PDB file of C-alpha atoms in Angstrom:
ATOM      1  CA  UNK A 647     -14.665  -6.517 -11.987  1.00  0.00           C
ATOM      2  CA  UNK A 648     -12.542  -4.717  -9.426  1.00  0.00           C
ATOM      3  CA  UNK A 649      -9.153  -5.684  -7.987  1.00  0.00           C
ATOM      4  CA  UNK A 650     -10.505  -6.993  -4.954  1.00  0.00           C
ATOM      5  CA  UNK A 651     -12.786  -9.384  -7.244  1.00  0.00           C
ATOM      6  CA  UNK A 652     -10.017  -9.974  -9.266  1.00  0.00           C
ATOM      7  CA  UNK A 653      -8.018 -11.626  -6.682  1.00  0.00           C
ATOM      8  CA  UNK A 654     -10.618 -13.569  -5.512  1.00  0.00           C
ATOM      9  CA  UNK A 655     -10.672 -15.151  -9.097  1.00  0.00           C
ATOM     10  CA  UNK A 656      -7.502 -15.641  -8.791  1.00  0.00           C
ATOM     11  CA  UNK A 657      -7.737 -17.621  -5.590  1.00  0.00           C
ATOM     12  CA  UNK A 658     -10.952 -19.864  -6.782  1.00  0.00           C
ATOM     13  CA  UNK A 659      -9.188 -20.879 -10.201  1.00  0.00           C
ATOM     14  CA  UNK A 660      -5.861 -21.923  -7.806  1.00  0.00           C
ATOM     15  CA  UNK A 661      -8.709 -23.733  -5.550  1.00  0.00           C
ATOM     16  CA  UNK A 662     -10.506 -25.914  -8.512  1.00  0.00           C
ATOM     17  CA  UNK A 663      -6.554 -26.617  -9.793  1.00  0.00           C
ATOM     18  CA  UNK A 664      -5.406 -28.323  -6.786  1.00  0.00           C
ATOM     19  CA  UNK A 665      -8.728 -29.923  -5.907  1.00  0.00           C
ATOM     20  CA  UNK A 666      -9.182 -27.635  -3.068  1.00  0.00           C
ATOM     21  CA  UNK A 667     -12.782 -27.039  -2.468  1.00  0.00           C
ATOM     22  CA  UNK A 668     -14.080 -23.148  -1.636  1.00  0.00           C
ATOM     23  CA  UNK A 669     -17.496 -22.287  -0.718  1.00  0.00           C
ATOM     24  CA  UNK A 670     -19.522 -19.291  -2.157  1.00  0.00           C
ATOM     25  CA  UNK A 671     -17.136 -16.961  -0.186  1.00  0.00           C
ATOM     26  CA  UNK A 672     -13.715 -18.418  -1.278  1.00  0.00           C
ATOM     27  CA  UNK A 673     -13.533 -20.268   2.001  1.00  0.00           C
ATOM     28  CA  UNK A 674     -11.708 -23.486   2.705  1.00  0.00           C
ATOM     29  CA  UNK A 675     -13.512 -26.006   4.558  1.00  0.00           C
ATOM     30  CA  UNK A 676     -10.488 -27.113   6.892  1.00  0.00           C
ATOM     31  CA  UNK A 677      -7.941 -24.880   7.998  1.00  0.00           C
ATOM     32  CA  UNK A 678      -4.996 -26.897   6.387  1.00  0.00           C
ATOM     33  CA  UNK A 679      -6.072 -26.499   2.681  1.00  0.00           C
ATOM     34  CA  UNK A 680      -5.485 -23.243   2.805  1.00  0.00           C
ATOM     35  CA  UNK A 681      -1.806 -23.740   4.017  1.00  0.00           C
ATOM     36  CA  UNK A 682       1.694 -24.854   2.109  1.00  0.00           C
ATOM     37  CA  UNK A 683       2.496 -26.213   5.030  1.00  0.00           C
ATOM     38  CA  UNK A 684       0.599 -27.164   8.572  1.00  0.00           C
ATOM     39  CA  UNK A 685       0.549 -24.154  10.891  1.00  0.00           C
ATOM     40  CA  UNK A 686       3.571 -24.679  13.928  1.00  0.00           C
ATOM     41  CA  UNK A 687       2.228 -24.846  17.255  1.00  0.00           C
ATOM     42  CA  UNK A 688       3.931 -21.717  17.997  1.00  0.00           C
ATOM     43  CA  UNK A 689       2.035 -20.020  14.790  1.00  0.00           C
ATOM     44  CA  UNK A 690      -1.285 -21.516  15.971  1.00  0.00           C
ATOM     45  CA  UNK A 691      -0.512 -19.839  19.486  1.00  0.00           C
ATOM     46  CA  UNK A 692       0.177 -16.188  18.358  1.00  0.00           C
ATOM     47  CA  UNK A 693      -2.369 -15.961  15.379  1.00  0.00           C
ATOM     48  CA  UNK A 694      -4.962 -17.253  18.343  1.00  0.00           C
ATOM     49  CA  UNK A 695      -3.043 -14.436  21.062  1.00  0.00           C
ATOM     50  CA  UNK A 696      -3.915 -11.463  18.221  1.00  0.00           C
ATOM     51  CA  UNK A 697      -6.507  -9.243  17.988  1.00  0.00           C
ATOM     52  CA  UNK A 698      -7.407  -9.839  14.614  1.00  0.00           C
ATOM     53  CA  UNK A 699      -9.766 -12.973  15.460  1.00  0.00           C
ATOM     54  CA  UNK A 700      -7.652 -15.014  13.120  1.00  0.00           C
ATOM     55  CA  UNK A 701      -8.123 -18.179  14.783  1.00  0.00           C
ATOM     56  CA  UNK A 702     -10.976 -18.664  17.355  1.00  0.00           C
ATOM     57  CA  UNK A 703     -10.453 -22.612  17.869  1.00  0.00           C
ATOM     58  CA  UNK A 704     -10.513 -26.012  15.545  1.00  0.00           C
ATOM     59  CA  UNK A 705     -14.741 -25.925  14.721  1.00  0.00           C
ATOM     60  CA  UNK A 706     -14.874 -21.917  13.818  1.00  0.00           C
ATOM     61  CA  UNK A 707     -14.486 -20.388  10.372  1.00  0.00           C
ATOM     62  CA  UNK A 708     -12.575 -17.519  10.732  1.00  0.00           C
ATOM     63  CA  UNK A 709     -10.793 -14.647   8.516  1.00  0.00           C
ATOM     64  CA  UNK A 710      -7.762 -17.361   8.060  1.00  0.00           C
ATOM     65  CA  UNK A 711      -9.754 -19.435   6.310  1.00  0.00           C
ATOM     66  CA  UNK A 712     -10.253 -16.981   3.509  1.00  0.00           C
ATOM     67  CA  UNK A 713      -7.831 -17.365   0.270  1.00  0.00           C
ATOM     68  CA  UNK A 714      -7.399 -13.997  -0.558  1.00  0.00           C
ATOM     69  CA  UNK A 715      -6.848 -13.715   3.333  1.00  0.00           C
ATOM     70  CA  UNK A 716      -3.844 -11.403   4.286  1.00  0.00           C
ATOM     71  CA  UNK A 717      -2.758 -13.290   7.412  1.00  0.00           C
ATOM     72  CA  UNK A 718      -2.930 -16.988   4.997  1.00  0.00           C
ATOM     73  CA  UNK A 719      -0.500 -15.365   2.497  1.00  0.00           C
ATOM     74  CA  UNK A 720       1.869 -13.718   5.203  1.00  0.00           C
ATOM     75  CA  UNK A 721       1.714 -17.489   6.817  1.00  0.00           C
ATOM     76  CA  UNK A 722       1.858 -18.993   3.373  1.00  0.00           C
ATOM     77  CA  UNK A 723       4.813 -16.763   2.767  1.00  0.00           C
ATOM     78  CA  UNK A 724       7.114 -16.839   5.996  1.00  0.00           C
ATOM     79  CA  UNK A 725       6.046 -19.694   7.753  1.00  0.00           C
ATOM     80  CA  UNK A 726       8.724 -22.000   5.680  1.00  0.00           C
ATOM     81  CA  UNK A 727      11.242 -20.199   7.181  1.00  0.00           C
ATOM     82  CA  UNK A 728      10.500 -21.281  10.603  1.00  0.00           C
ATOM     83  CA  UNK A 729      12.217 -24.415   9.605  1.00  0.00           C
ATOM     84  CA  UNK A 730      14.791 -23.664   7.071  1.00  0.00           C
ATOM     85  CA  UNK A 731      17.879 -21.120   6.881  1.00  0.00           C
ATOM     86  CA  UNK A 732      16.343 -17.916   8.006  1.00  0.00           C
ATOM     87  CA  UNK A 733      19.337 -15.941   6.290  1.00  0.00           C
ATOM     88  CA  UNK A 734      18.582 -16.444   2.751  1.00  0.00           C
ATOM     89  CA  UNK A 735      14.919 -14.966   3.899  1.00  0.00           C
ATOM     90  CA  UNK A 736      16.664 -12.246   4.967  1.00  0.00           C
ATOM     91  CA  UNK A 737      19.047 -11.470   2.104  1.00  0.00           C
ATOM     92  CA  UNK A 738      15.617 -11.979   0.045  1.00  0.00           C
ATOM     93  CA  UNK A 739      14.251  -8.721   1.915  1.00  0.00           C
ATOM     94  CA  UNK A 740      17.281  -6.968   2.052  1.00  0.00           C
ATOM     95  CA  UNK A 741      17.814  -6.962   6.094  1.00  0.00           C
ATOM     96  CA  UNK A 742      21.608  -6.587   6.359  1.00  0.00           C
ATOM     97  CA  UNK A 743      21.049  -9.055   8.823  1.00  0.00           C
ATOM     98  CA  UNK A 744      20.248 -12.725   9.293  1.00  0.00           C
ATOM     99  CA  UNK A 745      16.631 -13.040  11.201  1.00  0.00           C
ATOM    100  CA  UNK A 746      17.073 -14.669  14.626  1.00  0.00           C
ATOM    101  CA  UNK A 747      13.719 -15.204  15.636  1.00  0.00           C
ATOM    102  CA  UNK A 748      10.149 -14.600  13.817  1.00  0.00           C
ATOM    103  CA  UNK A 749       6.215 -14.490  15.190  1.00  0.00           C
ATOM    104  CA  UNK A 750       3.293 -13.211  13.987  1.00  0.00           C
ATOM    105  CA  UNK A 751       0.760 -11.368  15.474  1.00  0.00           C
ATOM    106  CA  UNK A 752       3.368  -9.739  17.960  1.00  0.00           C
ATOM    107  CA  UNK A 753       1.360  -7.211  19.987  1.00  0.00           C
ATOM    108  CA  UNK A 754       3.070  -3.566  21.113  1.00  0.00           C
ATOM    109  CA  UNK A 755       2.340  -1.365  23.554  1.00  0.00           C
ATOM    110  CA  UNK A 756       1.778   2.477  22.953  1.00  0.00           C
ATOM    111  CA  UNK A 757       1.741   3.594  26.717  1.00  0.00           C
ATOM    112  CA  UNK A 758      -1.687   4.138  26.358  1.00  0.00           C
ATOM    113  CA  UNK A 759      -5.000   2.355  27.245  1.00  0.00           C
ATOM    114  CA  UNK A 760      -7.162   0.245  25.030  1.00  0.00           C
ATOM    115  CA  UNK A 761      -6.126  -2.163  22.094  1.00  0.00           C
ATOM    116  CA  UNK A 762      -2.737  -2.372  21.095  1.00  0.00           C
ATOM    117  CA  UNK A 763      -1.438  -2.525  17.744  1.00  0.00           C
ATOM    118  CA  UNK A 764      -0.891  -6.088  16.526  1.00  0.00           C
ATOM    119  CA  UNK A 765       1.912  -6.453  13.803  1.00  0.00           C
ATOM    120  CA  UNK A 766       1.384  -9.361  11.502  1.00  0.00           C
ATOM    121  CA  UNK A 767       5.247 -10.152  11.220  1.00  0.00           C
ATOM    122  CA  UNK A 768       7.568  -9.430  13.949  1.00  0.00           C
ATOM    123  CA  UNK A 769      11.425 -10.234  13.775  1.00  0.00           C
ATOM    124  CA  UNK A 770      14.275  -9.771  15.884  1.00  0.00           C
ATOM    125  CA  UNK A 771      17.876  -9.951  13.960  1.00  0.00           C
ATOM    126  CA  UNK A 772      21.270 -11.181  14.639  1.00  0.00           C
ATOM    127  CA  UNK A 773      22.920  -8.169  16.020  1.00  0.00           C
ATOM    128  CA  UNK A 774      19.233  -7.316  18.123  1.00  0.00           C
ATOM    129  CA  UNK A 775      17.204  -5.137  15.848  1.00  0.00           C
ATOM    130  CA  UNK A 776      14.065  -5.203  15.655  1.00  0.00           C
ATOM    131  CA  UNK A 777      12.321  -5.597  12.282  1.00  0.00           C
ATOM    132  CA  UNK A 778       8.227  -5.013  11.942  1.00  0.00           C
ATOM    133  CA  UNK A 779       6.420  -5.972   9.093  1.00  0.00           C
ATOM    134  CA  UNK A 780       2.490  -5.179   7.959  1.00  0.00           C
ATOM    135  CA  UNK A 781       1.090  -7.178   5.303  1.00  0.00           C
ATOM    136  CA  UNK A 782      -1.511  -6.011   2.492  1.00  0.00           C
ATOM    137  CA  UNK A 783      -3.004  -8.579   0.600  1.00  0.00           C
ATOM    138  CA  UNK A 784      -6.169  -7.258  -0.552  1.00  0.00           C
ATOM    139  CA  UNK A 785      -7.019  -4.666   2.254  1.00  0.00           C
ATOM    140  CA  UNK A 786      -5.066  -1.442   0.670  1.00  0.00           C
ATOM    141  CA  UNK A 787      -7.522  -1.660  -2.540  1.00  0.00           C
ATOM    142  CA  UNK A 788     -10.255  -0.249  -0.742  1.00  0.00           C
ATOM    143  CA  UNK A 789     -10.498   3.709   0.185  1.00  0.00           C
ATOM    144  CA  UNK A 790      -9.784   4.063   4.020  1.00  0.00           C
ATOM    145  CA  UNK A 791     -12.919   4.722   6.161  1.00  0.00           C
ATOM    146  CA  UNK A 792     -13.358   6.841   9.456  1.00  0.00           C
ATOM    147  CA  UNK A 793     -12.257   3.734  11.128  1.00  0.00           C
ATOM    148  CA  UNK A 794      -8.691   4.591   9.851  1.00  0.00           C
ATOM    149  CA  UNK A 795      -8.482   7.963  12.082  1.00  0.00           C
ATOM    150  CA  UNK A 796      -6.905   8.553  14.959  1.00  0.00           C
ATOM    151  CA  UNK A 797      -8.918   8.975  18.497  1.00  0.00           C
ATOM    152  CA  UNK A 798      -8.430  12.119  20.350  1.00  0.00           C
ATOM    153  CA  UNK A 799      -6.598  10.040  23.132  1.00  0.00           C
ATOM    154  CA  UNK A 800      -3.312  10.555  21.023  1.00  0.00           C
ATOM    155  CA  UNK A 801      -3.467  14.629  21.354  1.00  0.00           C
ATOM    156  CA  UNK A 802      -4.580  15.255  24.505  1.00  0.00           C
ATOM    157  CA  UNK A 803      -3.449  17.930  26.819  1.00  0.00           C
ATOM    158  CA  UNK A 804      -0.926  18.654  23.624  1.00  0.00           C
ATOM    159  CA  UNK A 805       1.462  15.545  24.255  1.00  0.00           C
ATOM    160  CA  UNK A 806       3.810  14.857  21.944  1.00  0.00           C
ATOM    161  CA  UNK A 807       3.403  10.753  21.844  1.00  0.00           C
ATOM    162  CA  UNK A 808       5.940  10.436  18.725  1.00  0.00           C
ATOM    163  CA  UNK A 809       8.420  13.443  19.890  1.00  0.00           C
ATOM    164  CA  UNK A 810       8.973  11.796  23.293  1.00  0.00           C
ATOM    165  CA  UNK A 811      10.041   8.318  21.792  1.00  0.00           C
ATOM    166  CA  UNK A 812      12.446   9.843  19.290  1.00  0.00           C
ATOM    167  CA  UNK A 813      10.425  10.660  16.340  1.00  0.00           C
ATOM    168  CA  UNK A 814       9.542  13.897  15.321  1.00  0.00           C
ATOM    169  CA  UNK A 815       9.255  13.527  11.863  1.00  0.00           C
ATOM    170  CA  UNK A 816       6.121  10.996  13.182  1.00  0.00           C
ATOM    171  CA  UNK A 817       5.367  13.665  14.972  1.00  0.00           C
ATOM    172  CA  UNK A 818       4.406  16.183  12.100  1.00  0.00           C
ATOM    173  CA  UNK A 819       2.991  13.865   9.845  1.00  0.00           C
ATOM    174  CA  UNK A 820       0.362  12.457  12.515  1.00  0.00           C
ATOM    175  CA  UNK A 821      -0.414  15.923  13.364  1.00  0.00           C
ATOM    176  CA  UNK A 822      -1.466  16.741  10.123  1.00  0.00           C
ATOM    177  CA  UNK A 823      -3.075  13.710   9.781  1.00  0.00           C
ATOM    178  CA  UNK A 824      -5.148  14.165  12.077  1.00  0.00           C
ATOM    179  CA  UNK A 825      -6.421  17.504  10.599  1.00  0.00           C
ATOM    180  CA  UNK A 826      -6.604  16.077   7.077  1.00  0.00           C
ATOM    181  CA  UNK A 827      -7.074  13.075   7.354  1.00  0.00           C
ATOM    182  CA  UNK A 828      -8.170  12.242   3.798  1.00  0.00           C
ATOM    183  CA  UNK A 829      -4.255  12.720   3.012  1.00  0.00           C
ATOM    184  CA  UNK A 830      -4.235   9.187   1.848  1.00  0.00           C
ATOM    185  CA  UNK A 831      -6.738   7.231  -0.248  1.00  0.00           C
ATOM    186  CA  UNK A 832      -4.930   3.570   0.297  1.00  0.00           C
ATOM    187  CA  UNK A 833      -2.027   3.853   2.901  1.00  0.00           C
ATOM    188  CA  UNK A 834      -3.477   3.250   6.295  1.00  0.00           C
ATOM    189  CA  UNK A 835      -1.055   5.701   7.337  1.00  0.00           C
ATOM    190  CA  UNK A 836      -2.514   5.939  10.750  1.00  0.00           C
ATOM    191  CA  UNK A 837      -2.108   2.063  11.549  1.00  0.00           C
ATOM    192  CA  UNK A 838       1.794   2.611  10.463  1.00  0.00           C
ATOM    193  CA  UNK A 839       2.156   5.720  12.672  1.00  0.00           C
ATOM    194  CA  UNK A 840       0.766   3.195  15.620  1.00  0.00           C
ATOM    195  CA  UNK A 841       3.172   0.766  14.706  1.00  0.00           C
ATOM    196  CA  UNK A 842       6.058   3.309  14.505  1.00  0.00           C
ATOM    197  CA  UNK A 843       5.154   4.531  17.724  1.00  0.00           C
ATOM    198  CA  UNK A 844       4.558   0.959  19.685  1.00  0.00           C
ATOM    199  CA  UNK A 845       7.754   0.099  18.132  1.00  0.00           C
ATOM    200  CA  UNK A 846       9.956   2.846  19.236  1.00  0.00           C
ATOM    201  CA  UNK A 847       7.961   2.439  22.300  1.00  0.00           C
ATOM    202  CA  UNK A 848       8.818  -1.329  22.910  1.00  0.00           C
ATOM    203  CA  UNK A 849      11.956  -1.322  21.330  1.00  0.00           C
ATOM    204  CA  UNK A 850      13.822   1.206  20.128  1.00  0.00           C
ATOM    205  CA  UNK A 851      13.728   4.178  17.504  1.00  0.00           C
ATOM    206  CA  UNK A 852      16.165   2.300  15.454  1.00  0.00           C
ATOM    207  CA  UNK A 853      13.776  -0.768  14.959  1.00  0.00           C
ATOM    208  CA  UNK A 854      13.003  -1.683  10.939  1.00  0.00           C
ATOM    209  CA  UNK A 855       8.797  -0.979   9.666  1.00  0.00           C
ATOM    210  CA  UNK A 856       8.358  -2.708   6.547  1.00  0.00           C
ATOM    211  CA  UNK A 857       5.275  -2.101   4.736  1.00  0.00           C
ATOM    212  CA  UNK A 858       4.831  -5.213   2.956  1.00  0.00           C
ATOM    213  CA  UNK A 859       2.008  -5.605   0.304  1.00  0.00           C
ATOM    214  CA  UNK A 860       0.738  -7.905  -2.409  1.00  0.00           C
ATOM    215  CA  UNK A 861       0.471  -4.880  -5.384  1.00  0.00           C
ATOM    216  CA  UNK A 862      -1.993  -4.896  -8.445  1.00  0.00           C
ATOM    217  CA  UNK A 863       0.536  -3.411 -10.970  1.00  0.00           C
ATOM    218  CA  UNK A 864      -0.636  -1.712 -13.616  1.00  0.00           C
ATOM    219  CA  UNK A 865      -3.720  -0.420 -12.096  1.00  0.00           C
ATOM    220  CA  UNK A 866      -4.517   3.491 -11.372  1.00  0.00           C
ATOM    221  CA  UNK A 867      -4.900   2.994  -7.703  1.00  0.00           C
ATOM    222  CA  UNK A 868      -1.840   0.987  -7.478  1.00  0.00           C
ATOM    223  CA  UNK A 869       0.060   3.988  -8.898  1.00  0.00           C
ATOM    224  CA  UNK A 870      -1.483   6.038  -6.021  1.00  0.00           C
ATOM    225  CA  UNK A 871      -0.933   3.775  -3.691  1.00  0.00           C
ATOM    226  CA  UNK A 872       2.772   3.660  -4.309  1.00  0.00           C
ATOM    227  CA  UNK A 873       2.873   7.553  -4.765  1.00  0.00           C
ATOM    228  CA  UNK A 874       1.404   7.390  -0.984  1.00  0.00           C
ATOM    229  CA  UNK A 875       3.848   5.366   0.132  1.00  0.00           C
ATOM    230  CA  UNK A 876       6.929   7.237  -1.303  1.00  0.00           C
ATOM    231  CA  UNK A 877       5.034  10.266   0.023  1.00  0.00           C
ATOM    232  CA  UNK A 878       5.215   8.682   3.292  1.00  0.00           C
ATOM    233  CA  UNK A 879       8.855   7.330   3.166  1.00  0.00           C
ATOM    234  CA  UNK A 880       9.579  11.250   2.523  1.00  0.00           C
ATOM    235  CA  UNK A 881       7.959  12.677   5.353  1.00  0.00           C
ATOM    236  CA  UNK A 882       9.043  10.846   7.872  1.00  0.00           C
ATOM    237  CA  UNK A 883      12.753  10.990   6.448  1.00  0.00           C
ATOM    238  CA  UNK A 884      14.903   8.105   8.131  1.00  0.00           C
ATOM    239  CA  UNK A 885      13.335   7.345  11.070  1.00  0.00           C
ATOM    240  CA  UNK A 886      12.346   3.512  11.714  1.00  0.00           C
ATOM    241  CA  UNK A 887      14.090   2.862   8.427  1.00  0.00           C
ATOM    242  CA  UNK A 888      10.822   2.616   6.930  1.00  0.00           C
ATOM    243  CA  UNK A 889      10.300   1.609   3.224  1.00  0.00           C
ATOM    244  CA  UNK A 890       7.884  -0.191   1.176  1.00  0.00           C
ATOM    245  CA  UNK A 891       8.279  -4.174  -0.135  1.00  0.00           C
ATOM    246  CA  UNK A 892       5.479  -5.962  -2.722  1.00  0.00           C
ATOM    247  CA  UNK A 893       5.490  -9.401  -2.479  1.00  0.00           C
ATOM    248  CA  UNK A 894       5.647 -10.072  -5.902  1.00  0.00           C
ATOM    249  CA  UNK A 895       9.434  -8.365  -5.589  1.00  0.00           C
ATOM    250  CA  UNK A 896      10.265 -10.593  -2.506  1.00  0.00           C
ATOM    251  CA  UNK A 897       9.369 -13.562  -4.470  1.00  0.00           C
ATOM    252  CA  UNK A 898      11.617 -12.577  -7.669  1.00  0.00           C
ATOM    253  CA  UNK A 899      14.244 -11.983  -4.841  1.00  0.00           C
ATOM    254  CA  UNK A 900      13.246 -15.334  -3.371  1.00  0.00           C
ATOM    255  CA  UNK A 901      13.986 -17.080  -6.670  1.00  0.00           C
ATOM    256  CA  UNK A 902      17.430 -15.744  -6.952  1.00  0.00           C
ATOM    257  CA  UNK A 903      18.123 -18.268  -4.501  1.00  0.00           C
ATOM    258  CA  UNK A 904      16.330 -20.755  -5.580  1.00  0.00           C
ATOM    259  CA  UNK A 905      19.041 -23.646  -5.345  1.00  0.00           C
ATOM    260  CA  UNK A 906      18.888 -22.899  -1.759  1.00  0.00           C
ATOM    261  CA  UNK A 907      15.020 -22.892  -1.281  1.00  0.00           C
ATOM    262  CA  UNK A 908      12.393 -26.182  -1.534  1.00  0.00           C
ATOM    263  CA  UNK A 909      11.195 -26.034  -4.864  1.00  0.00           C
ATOM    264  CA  UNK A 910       8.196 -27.207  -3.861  1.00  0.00           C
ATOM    265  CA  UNK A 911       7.541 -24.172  -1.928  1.00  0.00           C
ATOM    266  CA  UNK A 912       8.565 -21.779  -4.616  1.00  0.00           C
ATOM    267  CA  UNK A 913       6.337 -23.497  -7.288  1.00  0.00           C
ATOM    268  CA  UNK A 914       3.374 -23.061  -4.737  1.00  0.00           C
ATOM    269  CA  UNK A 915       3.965 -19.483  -4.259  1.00  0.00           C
ATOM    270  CA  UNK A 916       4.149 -19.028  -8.057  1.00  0.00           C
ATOM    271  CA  UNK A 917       1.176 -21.141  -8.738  1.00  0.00           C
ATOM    272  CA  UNK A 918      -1.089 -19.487  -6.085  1.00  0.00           C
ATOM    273  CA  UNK A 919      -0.268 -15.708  -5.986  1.00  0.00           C
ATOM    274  CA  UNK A 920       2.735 -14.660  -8.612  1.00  0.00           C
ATOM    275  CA  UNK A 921       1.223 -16.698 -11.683  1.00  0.00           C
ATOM    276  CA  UNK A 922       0.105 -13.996 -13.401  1.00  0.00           C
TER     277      UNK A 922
END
C-alpha cells in the first residue's frame, strides 16, 4: 500500500468513527460532512470563483467532497479562523504579523494570456504584506507529469518574465527548469515559480510564498521531497521569503496555544489528520 492509499485509510477509518458515511471513492455524500465547520458564504463564493472546479453548485460531487481532498483540509484547517483571533493563527505560522484578511482560491495575474494561477490560501497582513500559501495534501506523493512543465509562452522572444518583476534568482531556476525539467521528482516547482511570479506581479516582490504540505514522515520520498524543497529555498535565495511549512508542524504550533483555541476544533484536527 502506497502513501496515497495510506491516507485514504486514514480518512475511511476517521469516516466509520464519526458515523460519516464514504462511498467506494472516500466521498461524502453531502458537502457538510466533510467540514468542521459549515463553509462561510464568502468561502463558498471563492472555492466556486477558482479554477480548480472545487465547487460546481449544491447537486454536483466535486473534488471537495473527497476526504483526502487538499482544498477540504486547507478549509478544514483555516476556515476557523475566519471567525476567531486571526493572530494566534499567525504566531502559529510564524508571520511576524497578525493576518488581516484571508480567501481561498485567490486568482493572480502573470501579464500573460490564458489561465491564471489560483492560490489555495491568500492573506494580506497587518502592516500590508502579502502572504501566499499552496497546500499539499496528497498531490506531492505522486512523480510530476509533463503537465507540470512550463509552455513556451514564458520564453518567448527571450523575455525575462521573473527578471522584470524583481526576481532573478526565479529567473535562473525557471530557466533551467525548463531545460531539465525532471529537476524535481515531487516539488511542482513550476506551479511555485507561477505563483512567485503572479505574486510579485500583483503585489509586490516582497510578498510571503508558503509551501504548505501535509508530509508522510518517515518515508523515502518524503526525504526527497524535503531535500527538493530546501534545494529550492537555496536557489532562489531570499526572494518572496519563501520556505516550506507541514501541517503536522502548524498543528504542534497550533497546540501551543491551545488555551486560546476551541478545543473542539483542535481535537478534530488531531482525530482526522495528526492521529497518527
Amino acid at each position: 500500500m502506497n502513501e496515497i492509499e495510506q491516507i485514504k485509510q486514514q480518512q475511511k477509518a476517521w469516516g466509520s468513527n464519526n458515523g460519516v458515511d464514504l462511498d467506494q471513492d472516500n466521498y461524502v455524500k453531502e458537502i457538510a460532512e466533510n467540514f468542521f465547520i459549515p463553509l462561510s458564504d464568502e468561502t463558498v463564493r471563492d472555492l466556486k470563483g477558482g479554477d480548480g472546479s472545487e465547487i460546481k453548485d449544491d447537486n454536483t460531487r466535486t473534488k471537495v467532497y473527497a476526504t483526502h481532498s487538499s482544498s477540504a483540509l486547507a478549509c478544514n484547517v483555516f476556515e476557523y479562523w475566519r471567525y476567531h483571533d486571526k493572530s494566534i493563527l499567525g504566531k502559529s505560522m510564524q508571520l511576524g504579523k497578525s493576518i488581516k484578511t484571508m480567501c481561498f482560491e485567490q486568482k493572480l495575474s502573470m501579464g500573460m494570456k490564458g489561465r491564471m494561477p489560483n492560490l489555495d490560501v491568500f492573506m494580506i497582513l497587518e502592516d500590508g504584506q502579502s502572504v501566499a500559501i499552496e497546500s499539499k495534501f496528497t498531490e506531492w506523493m505522486s512523480r510530476k507529469s509533463k503537465k507540470d512543465l512550463f509552455t513556451k509562452s514564458y520564453f518567448e522572444n527571450g523575455i525575462k518574465r521573473w527578471s522584470d518583476v524583481g526576481l532573478p534568482n526565479c529567473q535562473k531556476v525557471a530557466e533551467k527548469l525548463n531545460k531539465k525539467p525532471d529537476t524535481y521528482k515531487y516539488l511542482n516547482a513550476t506551479q511555485l515559480l507561477k505563483h512567485a511570479l503572479g505574486l510579485a506581479k500583483m503585489h509586490s516582490n516582497s510578498s510571503m510564498l508558503l509551501y504548505l504540505y501535509y508530509d508522510f514522515k518517515d518515508s523515502e520520498i518524503s526525504k526527497t521531497h524535503t531535500a527538493e524543497i530546501d534545494k529550492f529555498r537555496e536557489d532562489i535565495q531570499e526572494e518572496l521569503s519563501f520556505r516550506g511549512l507541514t501541517y503536522q508542524d502548524l498543528f504542534k504550533s497550533m497546540t501551543k496555544h491551545e488555551s486560546k483555541i476551541g478545543q473542539e476544533y483542535l481535537d478534530y484536527l488531531k482525530e482526522r489528520y495528526f492521529a497518527t
